[in-house]
PDB file of C-alpha atoms in Angstrom:
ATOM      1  CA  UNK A   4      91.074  70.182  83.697  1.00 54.00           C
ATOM      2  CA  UNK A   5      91.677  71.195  87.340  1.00 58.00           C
ATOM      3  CA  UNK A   6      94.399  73.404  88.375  1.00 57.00           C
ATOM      4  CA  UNK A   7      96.958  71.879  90.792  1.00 52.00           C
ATOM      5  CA  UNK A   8      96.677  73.120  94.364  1.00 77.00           C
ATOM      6  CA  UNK A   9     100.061  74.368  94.038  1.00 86.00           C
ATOM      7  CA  UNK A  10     101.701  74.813  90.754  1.00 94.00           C
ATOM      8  CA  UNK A  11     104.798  73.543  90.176  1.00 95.00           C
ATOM      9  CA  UNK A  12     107.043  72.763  87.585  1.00 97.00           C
ATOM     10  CA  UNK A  13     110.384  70.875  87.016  1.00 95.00           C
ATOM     11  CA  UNK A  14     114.106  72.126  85.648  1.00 96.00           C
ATOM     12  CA  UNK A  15     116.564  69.638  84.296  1.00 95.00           C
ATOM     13  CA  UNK A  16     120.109  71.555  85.583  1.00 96.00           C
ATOM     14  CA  UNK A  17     122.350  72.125  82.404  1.00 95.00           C
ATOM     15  CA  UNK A  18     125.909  73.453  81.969  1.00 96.00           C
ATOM     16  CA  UNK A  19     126.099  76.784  82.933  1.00 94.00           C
ATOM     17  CA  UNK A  20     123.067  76.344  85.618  1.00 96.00           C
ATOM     18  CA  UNK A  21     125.044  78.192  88.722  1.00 95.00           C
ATOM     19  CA  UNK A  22     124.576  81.342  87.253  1.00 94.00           C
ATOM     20  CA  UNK A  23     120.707  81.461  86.991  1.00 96.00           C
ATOM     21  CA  UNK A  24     117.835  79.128  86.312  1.00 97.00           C
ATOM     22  CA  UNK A  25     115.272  79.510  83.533  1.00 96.00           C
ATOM     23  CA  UNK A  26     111.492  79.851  84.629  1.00 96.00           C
ATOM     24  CA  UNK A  27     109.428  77.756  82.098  1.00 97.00           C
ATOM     25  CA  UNK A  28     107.468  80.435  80.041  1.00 96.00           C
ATOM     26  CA  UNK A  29     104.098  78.781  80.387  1.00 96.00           C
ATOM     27  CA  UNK A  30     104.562  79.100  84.295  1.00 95.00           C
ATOM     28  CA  UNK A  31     105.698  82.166  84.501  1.00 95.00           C
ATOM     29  CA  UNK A  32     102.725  83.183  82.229  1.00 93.00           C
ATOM     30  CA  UNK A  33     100.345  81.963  84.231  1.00 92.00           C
ATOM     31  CA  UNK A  34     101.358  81.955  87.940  1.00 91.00           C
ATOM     32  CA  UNK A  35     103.773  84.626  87.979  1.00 91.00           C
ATOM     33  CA  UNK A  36     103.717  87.829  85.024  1.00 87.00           C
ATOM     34  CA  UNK A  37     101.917  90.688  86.166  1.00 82.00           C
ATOM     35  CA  UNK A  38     101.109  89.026  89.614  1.00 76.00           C
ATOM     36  CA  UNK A  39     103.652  89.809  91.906  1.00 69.00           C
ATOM     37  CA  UNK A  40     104.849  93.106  93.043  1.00 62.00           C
ATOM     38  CA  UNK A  41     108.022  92.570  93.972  1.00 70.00           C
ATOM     39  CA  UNK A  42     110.976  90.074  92.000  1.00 89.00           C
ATOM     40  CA  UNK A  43     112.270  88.587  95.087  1.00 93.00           C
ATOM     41  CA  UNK A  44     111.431  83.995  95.346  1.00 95.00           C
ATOM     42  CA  UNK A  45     112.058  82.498  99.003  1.00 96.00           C
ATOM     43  CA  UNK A  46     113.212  79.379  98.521  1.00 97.00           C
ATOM     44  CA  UNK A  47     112.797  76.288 101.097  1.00 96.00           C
ATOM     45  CA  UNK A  48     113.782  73.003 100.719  1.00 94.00           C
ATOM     46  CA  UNK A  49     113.748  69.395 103.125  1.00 89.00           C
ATOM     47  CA  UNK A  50     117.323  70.020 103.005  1.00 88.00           C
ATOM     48  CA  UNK A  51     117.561  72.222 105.688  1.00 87.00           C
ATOM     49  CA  UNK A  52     115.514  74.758 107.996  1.00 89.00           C
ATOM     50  CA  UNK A  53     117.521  78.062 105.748  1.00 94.00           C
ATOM     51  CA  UNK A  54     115.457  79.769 103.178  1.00 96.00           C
ATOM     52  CA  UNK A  55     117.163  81.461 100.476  1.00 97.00           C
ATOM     53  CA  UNK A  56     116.273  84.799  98.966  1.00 97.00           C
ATOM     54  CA  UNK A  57     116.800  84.602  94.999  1.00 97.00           C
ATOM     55  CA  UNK A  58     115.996  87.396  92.784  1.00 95.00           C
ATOM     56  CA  UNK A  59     113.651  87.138  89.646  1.00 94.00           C
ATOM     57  CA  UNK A  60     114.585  88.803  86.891  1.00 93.00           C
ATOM     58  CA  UNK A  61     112.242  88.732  83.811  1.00 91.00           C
ATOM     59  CA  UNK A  62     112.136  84.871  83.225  1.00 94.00           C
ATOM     60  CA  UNK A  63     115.293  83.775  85.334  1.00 95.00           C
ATOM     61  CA  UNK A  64     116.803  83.274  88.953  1.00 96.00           C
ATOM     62  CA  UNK A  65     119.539  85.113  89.267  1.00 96.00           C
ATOM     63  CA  UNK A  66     121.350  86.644  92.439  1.00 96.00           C
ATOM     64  CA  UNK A  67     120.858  83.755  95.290  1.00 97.00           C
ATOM     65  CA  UNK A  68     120.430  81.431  92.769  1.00 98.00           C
ATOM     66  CA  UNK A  69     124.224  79.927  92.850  1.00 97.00           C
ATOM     67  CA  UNK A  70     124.329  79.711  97.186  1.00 96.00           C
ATOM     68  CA  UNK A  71     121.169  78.093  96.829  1.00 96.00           C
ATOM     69  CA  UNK A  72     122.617  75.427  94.193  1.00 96.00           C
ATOM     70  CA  UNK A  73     125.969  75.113  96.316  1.00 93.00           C
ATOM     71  CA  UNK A  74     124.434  74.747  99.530  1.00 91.00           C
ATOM     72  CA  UNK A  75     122.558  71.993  97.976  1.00 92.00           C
ATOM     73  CA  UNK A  76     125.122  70.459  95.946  1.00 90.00           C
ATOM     74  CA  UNK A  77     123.259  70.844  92.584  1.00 94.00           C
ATOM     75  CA  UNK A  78     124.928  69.314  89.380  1.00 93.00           C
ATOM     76  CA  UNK A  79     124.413  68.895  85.983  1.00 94.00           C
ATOM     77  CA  UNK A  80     122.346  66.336  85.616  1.00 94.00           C
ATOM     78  CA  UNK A  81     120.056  66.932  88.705  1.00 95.00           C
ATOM     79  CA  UNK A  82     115.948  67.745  88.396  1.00 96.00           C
ATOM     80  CA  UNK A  83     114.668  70.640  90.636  1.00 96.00           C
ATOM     81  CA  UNK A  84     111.017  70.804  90.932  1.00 96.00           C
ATOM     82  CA  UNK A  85     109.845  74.491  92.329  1.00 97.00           C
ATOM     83  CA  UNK A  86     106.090  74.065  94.235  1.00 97.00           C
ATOM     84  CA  UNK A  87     104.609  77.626  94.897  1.00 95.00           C
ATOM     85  CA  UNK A  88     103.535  77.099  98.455  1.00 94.00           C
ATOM     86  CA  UNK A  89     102.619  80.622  98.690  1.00 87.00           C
ATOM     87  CA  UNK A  90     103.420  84.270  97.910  1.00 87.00           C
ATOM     88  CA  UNK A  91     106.830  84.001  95.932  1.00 91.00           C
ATOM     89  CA  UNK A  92     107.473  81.560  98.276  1.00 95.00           C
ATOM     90  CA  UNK A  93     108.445  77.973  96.449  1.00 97.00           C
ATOM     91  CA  UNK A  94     109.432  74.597  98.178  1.00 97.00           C
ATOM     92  CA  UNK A  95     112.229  73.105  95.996  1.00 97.00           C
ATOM     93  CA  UNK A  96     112.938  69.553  95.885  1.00 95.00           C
ATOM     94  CA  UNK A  97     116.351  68.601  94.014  1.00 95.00           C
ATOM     95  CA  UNK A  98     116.403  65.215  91.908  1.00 94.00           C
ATOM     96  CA  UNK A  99     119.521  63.375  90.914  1.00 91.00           C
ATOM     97  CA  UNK A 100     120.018  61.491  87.913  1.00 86.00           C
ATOM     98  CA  UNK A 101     118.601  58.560  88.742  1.00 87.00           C
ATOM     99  CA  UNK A 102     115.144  60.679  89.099  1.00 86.00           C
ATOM    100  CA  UNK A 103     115.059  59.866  92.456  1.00 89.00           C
ATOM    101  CA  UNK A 104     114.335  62.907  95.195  1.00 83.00           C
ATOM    102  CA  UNK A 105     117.041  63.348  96.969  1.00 78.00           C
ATOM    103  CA  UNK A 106     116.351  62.759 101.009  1.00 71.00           C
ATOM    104  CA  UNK A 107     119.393  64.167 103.344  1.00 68.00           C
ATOM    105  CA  UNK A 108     118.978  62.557 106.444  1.00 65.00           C
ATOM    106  CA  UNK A 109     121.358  65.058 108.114  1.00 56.00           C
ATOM    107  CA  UNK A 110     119.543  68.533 107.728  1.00 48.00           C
ATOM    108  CA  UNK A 111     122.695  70.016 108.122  1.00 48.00           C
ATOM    109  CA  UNK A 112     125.369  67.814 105.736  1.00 47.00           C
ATOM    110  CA  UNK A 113     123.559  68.057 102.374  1.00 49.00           C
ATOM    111  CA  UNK A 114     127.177  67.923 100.713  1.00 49.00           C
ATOM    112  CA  UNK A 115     128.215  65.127 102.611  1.00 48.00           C
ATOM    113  CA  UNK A 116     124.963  63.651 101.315  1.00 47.00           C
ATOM    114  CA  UNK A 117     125.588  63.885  98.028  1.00 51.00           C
ATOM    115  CA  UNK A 118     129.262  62.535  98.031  1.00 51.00           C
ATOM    116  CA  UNK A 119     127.601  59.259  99.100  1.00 44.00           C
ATOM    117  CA  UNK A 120     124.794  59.419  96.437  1.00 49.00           C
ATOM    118  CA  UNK A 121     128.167  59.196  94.196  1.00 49.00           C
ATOM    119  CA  UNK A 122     130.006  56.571  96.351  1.00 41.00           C
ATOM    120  CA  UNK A 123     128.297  53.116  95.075  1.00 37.00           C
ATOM    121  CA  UNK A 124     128.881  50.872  98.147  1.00 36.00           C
ATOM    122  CA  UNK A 125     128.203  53.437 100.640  1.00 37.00           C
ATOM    123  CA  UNK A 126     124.474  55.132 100.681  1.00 35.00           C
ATOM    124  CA  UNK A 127     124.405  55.406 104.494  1.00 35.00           C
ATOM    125  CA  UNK A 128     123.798  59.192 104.337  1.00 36.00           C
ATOM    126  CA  UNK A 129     121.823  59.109 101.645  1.00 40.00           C
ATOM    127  CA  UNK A 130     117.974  57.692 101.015  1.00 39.00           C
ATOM    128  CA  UNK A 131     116.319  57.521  97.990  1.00 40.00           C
ATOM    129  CA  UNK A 132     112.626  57.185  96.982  1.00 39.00           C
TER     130      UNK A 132
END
């Protein structure tokens, strides 16, 4: 079977997710153990032009892990999906629980964003694919 061009894989956010996030093992056998030298992930997102520096230690994101969530508005419920793009660099796309991406058409009011993904009548800041 052919490797993806860019691996990726997918994290259901749980209670207690602010403090770190849990790198699937089989992942972080293959695309990351033993092949980086240093433990710091850049994360980017649609969300906004900001990357994020989050530090990898063993199997989990831990310091820059909870502005990242924040300044995205990550919840319980949400899906992230990491896609290395390159050198410990990932492209994250956040999910909500309708497993929909979410799309912020403001780059910069990804809160504001989410308040109207939870406001039923009102999804004017907010498109979903």
């Amino acid at each position: 079977m052919a490797q993806p061009q860019e691996p990726h894989f997918f994290q259901p956010l749980l209670p207690g997710f602010q403090t770190y996030l849990t790198i699937p093992i089989v992942f972080f056998s293959k695309h990351i153990q033993g092949k980086t030298n240093g433990n710091t992930w850049t994360l980017t997102s649609d969300a906004t032009d900001q990357t994020w520096q989050v530090i990898q230690e063993e199997r989990r994101l831990t310091r820059g892990w909870k502005e990242f969530a924040e300044a995205h508005d990550l919840r319980i419920g949400d899906i992230v999906i990491f896609k290395l793009e390159g050198s410990m660099v990932f492209h994250v796309t956040p999910f909500g629980p309708s497993c929909c991406d979410i799309q912020y058409t403001y780059p910069n009011s990804m809160e504001e964003a989410h308040d109207h993904q939870n406001n039923i009548g009102d999804a004017s800041m907010l498109v979903v694919t």
